[in-house]
XYZ file of C-alpha atoms in Angstrom:
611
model
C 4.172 -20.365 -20.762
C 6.647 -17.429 -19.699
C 9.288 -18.794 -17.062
C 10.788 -16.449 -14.604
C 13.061 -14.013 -15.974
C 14.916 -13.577 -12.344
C 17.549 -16.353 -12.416
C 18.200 -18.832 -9.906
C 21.605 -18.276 -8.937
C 21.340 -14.290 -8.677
C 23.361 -13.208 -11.619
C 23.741 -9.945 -11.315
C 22.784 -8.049 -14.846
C 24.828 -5.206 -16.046
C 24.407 -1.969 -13.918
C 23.597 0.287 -17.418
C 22.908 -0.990 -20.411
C 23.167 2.312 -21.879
C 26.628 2.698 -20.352
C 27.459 -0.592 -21.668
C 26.278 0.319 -25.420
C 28.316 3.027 -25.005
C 31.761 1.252 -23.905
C 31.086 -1.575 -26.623
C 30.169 1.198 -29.308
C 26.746 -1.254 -29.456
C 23.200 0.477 -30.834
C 21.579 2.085 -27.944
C 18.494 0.922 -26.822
C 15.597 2.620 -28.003
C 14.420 3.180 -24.300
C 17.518 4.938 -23.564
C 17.431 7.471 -26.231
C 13.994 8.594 -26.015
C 12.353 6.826 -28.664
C 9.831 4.477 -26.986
C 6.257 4.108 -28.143
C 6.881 0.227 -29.265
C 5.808 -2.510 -27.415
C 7.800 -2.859 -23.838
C 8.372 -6.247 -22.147
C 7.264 -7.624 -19.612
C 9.159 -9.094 -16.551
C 11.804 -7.570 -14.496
C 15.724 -7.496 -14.624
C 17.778 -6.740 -12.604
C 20.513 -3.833 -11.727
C 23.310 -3.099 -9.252
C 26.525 -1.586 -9.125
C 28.187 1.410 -8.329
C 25.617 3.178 -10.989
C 22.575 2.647 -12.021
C 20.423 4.558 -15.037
C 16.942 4.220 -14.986
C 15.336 5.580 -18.355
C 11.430 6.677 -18.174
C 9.618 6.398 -21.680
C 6.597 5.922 -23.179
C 5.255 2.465 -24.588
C 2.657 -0.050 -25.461
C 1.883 -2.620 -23.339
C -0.635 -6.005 -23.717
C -1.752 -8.551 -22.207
C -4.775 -10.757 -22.468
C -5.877 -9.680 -25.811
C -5.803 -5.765 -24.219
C -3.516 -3.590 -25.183
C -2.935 0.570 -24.467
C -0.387 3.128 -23.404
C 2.221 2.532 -20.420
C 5.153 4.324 -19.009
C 8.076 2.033 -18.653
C 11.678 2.381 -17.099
C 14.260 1.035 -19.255
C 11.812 -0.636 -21.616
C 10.096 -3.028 -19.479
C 7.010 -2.697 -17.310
C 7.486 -3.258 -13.980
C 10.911 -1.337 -14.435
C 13.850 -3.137 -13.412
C 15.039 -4.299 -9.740
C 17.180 -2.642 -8.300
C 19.560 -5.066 -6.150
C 21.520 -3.126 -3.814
C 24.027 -3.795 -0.552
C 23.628 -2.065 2.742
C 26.440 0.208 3.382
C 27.455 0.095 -0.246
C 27.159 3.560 -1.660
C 25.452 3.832 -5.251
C 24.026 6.601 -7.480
C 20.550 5.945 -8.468
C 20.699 8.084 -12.321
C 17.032 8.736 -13.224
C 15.858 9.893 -16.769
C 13.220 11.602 -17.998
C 12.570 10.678 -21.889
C 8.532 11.852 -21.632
C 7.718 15.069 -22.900
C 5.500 15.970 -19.299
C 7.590 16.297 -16.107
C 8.006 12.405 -13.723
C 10.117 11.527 -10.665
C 10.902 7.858 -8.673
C 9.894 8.136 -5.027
C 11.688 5.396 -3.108
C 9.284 3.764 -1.106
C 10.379 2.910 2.513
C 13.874 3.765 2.226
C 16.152 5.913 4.419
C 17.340 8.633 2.846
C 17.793 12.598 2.704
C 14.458 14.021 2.285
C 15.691 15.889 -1.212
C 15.863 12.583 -2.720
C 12.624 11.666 -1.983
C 11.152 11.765 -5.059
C 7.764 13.754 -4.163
C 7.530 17.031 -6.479
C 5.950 19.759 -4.834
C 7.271 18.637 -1.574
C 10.919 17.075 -1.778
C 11.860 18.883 -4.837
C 10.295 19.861 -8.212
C 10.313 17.254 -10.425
C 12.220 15.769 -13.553
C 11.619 18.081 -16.385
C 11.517 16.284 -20.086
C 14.603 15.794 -20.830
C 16.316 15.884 -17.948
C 18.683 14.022 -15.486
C 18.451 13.663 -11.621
C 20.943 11.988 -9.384
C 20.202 10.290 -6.162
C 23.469 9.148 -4.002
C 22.539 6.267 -1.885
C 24.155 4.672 0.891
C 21.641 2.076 2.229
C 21.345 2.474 5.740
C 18.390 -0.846 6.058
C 18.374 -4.247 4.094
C 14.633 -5.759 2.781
C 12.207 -5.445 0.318
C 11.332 -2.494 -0.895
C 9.578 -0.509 -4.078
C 9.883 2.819 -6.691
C 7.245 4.279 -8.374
C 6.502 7.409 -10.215
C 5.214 10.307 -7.516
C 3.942 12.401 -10.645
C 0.450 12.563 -11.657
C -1.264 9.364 -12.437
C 2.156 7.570 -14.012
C 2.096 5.023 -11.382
C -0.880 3.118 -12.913
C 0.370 2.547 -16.645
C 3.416 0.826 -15.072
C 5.948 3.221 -13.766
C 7.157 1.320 -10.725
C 9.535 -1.776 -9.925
C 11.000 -3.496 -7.204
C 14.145 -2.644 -4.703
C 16.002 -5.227 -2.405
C 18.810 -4.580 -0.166
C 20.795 -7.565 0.847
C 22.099 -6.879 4.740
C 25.643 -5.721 5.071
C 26.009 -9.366 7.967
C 24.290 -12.536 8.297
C 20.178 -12.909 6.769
C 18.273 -13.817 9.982
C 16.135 -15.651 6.788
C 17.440 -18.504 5.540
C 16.027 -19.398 1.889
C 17.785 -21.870 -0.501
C 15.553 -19.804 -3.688
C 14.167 -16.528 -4.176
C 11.250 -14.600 -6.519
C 9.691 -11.293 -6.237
C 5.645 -11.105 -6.659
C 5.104 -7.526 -7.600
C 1.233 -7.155 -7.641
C -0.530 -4.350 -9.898
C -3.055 -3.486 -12.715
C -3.243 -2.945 -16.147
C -5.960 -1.003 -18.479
C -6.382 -0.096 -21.533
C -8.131 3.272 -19.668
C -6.319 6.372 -19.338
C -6.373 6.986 -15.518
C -7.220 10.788 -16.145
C -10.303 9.252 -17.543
C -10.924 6.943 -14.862
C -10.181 10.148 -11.948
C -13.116 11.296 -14.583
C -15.503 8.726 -14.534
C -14.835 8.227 -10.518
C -15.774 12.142 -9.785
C -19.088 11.964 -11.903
C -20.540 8.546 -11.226
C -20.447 6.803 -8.186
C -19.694 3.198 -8.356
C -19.263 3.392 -11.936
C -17.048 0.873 -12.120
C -18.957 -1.603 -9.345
C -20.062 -4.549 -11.094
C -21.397 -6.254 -7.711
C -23.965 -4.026 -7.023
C -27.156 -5.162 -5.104
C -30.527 -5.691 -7.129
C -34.091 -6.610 -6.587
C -32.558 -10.332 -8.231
C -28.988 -10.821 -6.590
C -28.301 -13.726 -4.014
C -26.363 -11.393 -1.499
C -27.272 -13.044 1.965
C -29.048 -9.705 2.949
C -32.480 -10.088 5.091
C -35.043 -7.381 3.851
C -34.262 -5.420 6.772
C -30.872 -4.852 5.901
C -31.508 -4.259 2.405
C -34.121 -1.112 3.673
C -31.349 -0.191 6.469
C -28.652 0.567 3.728
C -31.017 1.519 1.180
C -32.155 4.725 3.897
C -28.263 4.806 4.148
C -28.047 5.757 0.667
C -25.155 3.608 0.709
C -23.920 0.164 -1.172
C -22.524 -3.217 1.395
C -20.914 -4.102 -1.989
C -18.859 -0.252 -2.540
C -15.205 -1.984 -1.674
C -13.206 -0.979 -4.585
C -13.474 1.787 -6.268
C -12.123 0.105 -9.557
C -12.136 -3.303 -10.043
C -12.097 -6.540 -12.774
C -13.487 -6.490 -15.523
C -11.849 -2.564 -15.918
C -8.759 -3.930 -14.701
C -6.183 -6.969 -15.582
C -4.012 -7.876 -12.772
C -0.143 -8.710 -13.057
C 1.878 -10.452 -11.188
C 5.434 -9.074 -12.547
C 3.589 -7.501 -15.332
C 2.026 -10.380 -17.153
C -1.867 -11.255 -16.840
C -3.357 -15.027 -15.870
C -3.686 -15.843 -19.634
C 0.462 -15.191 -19.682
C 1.089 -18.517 -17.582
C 3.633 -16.875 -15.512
C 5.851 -19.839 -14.127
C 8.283 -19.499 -11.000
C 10.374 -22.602 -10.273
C 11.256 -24.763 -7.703
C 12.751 -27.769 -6.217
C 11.016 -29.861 -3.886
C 12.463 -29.410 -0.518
C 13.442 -25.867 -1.038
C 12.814 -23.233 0.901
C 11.299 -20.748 -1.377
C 11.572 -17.035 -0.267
C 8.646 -14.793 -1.831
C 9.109 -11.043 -1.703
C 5.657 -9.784 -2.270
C 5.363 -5.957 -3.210
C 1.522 -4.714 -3.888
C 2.443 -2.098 -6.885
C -0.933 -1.676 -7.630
C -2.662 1.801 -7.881
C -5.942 0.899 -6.039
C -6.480 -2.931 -5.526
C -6.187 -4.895 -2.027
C -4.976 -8.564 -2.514
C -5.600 -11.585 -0.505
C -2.965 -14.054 -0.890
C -2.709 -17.541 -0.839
C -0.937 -21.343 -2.292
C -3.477 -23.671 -1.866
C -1.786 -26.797 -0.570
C 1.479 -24.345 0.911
C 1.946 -22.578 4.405
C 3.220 -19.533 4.146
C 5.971 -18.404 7.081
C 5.553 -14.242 6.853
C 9.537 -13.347 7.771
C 9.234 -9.772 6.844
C 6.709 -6.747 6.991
C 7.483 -3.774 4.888
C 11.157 -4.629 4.381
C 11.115 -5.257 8.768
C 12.296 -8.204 9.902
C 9.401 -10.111 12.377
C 9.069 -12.997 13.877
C 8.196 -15.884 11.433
C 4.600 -16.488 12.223
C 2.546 -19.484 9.809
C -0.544 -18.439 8.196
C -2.605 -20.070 4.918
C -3.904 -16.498 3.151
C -2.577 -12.937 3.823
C -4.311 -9.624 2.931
C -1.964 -7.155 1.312
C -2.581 -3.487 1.167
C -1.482 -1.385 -1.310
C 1.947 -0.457 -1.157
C 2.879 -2.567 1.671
C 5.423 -6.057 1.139
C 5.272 -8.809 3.098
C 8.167 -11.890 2.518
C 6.897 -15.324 3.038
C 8.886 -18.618 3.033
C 7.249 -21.831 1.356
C 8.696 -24.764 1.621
C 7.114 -27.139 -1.072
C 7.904 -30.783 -0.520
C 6.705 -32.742 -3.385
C 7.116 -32.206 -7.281
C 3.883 -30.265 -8.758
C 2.333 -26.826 -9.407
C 1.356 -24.701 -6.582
C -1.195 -22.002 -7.656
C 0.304 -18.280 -6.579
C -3.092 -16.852 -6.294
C -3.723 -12.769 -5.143
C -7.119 -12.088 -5.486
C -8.879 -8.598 -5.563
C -10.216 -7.855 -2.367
C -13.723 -7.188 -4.169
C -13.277 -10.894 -5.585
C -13.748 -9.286 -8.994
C -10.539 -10.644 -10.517
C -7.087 -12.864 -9.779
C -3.473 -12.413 -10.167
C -1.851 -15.464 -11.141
C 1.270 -17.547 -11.385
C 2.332 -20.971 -11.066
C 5.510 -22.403 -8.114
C 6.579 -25.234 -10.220
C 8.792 -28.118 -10.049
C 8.603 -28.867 -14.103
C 8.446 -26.431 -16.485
C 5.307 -26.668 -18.575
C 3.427 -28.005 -15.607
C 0.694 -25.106 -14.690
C -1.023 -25.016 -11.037
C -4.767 -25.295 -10.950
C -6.257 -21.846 -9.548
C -8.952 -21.606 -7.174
C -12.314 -20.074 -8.480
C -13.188 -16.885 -7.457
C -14.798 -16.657 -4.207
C -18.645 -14.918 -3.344
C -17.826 -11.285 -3.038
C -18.313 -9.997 0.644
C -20.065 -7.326 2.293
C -19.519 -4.205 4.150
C -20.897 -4.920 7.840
C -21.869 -1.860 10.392
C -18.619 -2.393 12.228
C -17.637 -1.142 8.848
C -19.455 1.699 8.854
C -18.010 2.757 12.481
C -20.820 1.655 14.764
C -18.575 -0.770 16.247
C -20.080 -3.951 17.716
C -23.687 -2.061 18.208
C -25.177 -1.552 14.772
C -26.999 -4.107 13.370
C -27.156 -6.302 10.549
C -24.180 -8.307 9.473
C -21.288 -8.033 12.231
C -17.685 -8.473 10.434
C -15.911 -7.434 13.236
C -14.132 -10.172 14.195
C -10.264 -9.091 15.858
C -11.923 -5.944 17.638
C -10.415 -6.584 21.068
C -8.718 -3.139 22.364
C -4.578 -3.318 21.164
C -3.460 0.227 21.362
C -3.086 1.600 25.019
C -5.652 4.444 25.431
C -4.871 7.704 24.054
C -3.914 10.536 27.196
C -5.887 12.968 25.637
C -3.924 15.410 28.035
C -0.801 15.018 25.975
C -3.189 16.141 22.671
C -1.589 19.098 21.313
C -3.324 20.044 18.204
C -1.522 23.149 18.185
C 1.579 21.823 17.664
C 0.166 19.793 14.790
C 0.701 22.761 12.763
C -3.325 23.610 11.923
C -3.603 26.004 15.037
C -6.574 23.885 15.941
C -9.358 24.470 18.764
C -8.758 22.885 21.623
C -10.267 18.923 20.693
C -13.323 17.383 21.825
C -12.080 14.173 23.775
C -11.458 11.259 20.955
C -13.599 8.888 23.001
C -16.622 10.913 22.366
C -17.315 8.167 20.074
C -17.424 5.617 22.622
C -19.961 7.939 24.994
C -22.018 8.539 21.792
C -25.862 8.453 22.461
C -27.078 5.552 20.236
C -30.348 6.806 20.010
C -28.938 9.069 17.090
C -29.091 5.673 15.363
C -32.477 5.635 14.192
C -33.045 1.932 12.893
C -36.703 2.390 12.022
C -36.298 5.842 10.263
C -33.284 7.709 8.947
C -30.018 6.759 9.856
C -27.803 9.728 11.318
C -24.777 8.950 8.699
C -22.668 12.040 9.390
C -23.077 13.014 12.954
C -20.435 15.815 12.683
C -20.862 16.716 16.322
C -18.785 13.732 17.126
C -15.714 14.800 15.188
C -13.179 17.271 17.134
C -12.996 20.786 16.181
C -9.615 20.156 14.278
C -11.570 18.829 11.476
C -13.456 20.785 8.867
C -17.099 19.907 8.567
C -18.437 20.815 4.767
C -19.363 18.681 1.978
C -16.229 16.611 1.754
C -17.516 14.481 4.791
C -20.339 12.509 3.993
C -19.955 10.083 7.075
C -18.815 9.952 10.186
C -17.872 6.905 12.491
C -19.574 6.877 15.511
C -17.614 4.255 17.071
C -14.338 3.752 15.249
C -12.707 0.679 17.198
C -9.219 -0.310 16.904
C -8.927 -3.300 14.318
C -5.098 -4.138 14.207
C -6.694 -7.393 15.330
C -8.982 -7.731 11.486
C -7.612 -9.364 9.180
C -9.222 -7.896 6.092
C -12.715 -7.337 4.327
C -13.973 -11.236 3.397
C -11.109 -12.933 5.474
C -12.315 -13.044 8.953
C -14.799 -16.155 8.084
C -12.467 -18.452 6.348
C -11.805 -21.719 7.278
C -7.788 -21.190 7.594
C -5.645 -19.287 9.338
C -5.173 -15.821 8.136
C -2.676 -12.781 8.952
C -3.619 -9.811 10.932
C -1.905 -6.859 12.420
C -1.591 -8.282 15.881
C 0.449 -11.260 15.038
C 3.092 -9.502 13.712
C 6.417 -9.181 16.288
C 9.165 -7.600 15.363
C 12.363 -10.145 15.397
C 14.535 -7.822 17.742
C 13.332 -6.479 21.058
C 13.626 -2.133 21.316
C 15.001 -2.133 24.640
C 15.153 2.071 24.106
C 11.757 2.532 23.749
C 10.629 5.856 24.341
C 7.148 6.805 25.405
C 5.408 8.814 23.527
C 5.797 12.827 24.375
C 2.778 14.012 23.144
C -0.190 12.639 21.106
C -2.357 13.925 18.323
C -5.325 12.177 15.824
C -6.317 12.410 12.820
C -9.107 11.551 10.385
C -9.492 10.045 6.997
C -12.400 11.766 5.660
C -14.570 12.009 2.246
C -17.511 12.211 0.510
C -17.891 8.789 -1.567
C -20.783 10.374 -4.158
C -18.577 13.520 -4.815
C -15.129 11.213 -4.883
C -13.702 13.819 -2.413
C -10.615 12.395 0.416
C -9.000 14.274 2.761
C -7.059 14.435 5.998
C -9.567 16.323 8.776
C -11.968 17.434 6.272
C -8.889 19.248 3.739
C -7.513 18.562 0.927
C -3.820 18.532 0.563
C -4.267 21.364 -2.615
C -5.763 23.464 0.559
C -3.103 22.595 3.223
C 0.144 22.571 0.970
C 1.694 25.158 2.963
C 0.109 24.460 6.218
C 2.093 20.942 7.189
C 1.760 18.293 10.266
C 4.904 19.909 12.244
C 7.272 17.772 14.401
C 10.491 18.813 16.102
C 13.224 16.902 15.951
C 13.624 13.417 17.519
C 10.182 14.024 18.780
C 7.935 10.828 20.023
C 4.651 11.216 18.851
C 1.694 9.241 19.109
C -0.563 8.974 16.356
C -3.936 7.847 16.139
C -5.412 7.347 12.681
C -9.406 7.352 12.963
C -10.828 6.470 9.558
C -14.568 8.263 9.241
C -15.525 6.472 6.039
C -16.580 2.943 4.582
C -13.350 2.369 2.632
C -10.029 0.731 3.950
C -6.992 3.456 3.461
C -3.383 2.564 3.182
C -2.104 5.210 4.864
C 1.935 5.597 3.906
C 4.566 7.878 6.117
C 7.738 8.590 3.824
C 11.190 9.132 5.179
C 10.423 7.445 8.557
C 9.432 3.876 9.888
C 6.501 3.853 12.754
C 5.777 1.441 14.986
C 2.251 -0.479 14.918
C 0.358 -0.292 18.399
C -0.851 -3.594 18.348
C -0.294 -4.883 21.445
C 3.396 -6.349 21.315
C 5.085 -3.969 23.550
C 8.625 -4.054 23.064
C 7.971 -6.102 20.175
C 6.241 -3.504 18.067
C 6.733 -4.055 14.150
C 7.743 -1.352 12.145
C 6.322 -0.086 9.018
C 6.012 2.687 6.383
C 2.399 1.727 5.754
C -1.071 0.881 7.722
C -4.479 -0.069 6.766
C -6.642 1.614 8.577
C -10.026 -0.669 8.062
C -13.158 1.176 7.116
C -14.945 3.169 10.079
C -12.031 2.037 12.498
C -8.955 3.265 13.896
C -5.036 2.115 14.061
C -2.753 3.675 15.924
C 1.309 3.926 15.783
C 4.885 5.891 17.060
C 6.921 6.866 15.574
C 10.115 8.853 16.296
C 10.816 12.044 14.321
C 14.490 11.563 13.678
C 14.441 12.263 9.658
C 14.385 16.383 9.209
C 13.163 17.424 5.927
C 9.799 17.543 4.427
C 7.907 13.844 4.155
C 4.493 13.136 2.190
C 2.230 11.660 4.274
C -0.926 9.959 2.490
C -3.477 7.296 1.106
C -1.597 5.215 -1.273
C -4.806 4.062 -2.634
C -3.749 6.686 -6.153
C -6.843 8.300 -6.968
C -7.297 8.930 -3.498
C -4.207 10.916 -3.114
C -4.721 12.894 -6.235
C -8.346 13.568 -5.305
C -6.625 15.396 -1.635
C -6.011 12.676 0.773
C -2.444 13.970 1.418
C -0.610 16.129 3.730
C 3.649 16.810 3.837
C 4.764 16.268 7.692
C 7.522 18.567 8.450
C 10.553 17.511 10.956
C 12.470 19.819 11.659
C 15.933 19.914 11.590
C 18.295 19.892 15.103
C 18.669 23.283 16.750
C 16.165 24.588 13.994
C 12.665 25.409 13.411
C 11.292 22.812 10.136
């Protein structure tokens, strides 16, 4: 049993330990003077103040009878919260106690674009050994996350959890609070999983089809994917048994406990940390009230399961009215594995977890044939939500990639289905279809040939169960933008890639071929942005420095966010103002996507200036 190590009333923990050693001429601890490579903790504390160190260092972490190398911040993986004020300046004090290079990118907050965190965009890293200072005045309340923007560090556990407390009055009322910070642990280097994941395709699928399995495929659909040369079961690209999953770094057999008392209202700040894994959430026996999307207040709307991307937070309230154990259950997307924790009233008293549930299948819709190709039809929550595109206000040029004039994005929707050859071979990557801003080569191995908008989905698997589930549309945000520009000009983008060769890029290039060549905005531009996703895998797309709004139908009401799904051979559009000058990344958060090229740095440029 391991009971929640954030405590009830708040306390606030000491805003260095390390200074604190220092004043109290106490030992230093280990993780503060470079010398980690013992076992780290698990759990989270929690820091505020004036000043805050973090210390990055090397460690061993286990769980489950697994144990291997991690990267933790301040000993502990996740690394500590950071509890901060809006308004309330601070200086976030980052160390760098590994022998290779790191950083902390702050994800979703407001800030100068130099203290972003991104080497190679927003500055050039944290060399071994050194110090780097980021002065913070909060300018948004919510939850929020860190992680390392270096290499592959974020998997082995170099990432924790942010929340600013509003400067006035919480428009959420809780009585209790606990953070559910979603991730992965394995014993697996990731530089030998990038490995594995460039040389063999699906090598870490353990839900492939057979001749034997029990998927609810008719022949005909087993021949139709088979001339495909694709898998309805390629969802995650790693998955359980490779992976553990933590929720606030300890694995099911760690009997995580959270408590409660009946009658609270219990305010969960989930944060998916993870590297590569979608989760779909649920209580059994609870309602969950979602208050809060990416750190944006909404309006509180009831659902029974949510869908989580990576790198996106949702806050839920529960209000539990009876004594017991509720399960906290997050379950891979692929159904491979579980995250787990017990709500309970009485410590000692574990929840009983749901069983895993069948995995599900890729559909057409998910292939981007949108309600016309055959075989299994997912695509529930396709009804139009974003306002057609002008393609007249298209200005490629001004995208920065001195593009040919487009070929009209609705192309797609004129598309002759006969190139859909049922009996024979299936036209997978019909590049003619694609506009002339993106690069046709090997790294595009399909193309959608009618990507629909799917705000309205509410996640691979989710869109049959018998209880009401979150989706983009539902999602208000809790104030009305009565200054709501429209947008001046509009561009599109695809998410493109070549599953065999574990290539991903934006438009067909990879960010180590576009470093210099950036998505340009001016300043306080209002740009339109539609995100058209030519392959069979769900992408979290992430904008730093910047909020968008989603175009989901809600008018005035749009939510913001830093981060979208855009569902496999769909599209998802959003807003956004340019208002933040600097340099931004711009990419998949799902990790070895981003490493393999699905990046790009959007450039705002500054007022009266060029970017």
């Amino acid at each position: 049993m391991i009971k929640s190590n954030l405590s009830l009333s708040r306390r606030r923990m000491i805003g260095s330990l390390a200074a604190l050693s220092g004043l109290a001429a106490l030992p230093m601890p280990a993780w503060s003077m470079g010398k980690m490579g013992g076992p780290v903790r698990k759990g989270i504390h929690e820091l505020s103040g004036a000043k805050i160190d973090l210390h990055i260092a090397d460690g061993r972490f286990a769980t489950g009878g697994r144990s291997g190398h991690a990267i933790a911040v301040n000993g502990t993986v996740p690394g500590p919260l950071i509890r901060l004020k809006e308004g309330e300046q601070t200086i976030l004090s980052v160390h760098n106690m590994l022998d290779v290079d790191s950083s902390v990118h702050w994800h979703g907050l407001l800030l100068p674009f130099q203290f972003d965190g991104v080497p190679g965009i927003s500055f050039p890293g944290i060399k071994p050994g050194e110090r780097f200072d980021v002065p913070l005045t909060p300018r948004q309340s919510g939850t929020y996350w860190w992680h390392s923007h270096s290499g592959l560090q974020e998997q082995v556990g170099h990432y924790g959890p942010i929340i600013i407390d509003p400067a006035g009055p919480d428009p959420v009322q809780y009585d209790r609070e606990h953070i559910i910070l979603l991730s992965e642990f394995t014993p697996m280097h990731p530089h030998a999983i990038m490995k594995k994941l460039k040389v063999g395709e699906g090598y870490f699928s353990m839900q492939k089809t057979s001749a034997t399995d029990d998927y609810p495929l008719s022949a005909e659909e087993r021949r139709m994917w088979g001339r495909m040369r694709m898998m309805p079961t390629d969802i995650a690209d790693v998955s359980a048994p490779t992976y553990s999953y933590l929720i606030n770094g300890h694995g099911p057999e760690d009997g995580l406990e959270l408590p409660f008392t009946p009658g609270e209202r219990v305010r969960l700040r989930i944060i998916n940390g993870s590297a590569m894994t979608f989760f779909n959430v649920r209580l059994p026996g609870l309602s969950m009230t979602v208050v809060q999307a990416d750190g944006q207040n909404v309006q509180p709307v009831e659902v029974d399961e949510l869908q989580i991307g990576v790198a996106e937070t949702y806050d839920v309230i529960v209000t539990p009215t009876e004594a017991g154990a509720f399960a906290i259950a997050a379950e891979s997307m692929d159904r491979s594995g579980m995250a787990q924790a017990s709500l309970t009233s009485q410590p000692g008293r574990e929840a009983a977890f749901p069983a895993l549930r069948d995995p599900p299948l890729l559909s057409m819709v998910d292939m981007g044939h949108g309600s016309h190709g055959g075989g299994m039809d997912h695509g529930s929550g396709e009804a139009e939500a974003a306002e057609p595109m002008d393609h007249g206000k298209m200005d490629h040029a001004a995208m920065g990639h001195a593009m040919p004039e487009a070929a009209p994005a609705d192309a797609h929707s004129g598309h002759d289905m006969a190139a859909m050859d049922m009996s024979g071979g299936m036209d997978m990557r019909d590049t003619a279809l694609l506009p002339a801003s993106v690069k046709t080569g090997p790294g595009i191995d399909m193309v959608a040939m009618n990507p629909q908008d799917r705000t309205g989905y509410p996640g691979l698997g989710l869109d049959d169960v018998p209880h009401r589930v979150l989706n983009y549309r539902l999602l208000k945000s809790l104030e009305m933008d009565h200054h709501k520009r429209a947008p001046d000009r509009e561009m599109e983008l695809h998410l493109t890639g070549n599953m065999e060769r574990y290539m991903w890029s934006f438009d067909g290039r990879k960010f180590s071929a576009v470093g210099d060549d950036p998505i340009r905005f001016g300043y306080d531009e209002r740009v339109r942005v539609k995100l058209v996703n030519d392959t069979m895998m769900a992408h979290p797309i992430h904008l730093h420095g910047m909020f968008f709004e989603l175009v989901n139908g809600q008018g005035h009401y749009q939510p913001k966010k830093h981060t979208v799904i855009v569902q496999p051979g769909s599209s998802a559009t959003f807003d956004v103002t340019t208002d933040e000058p600097g340099d931004w990344a711009f990419h998949c958060h799902l990790l070895y996507h981003m490493h393999a090229g699905m990046m790009q740095t959007v450039s705002v440029a500054f007022p009266g200036g060029a970017a």
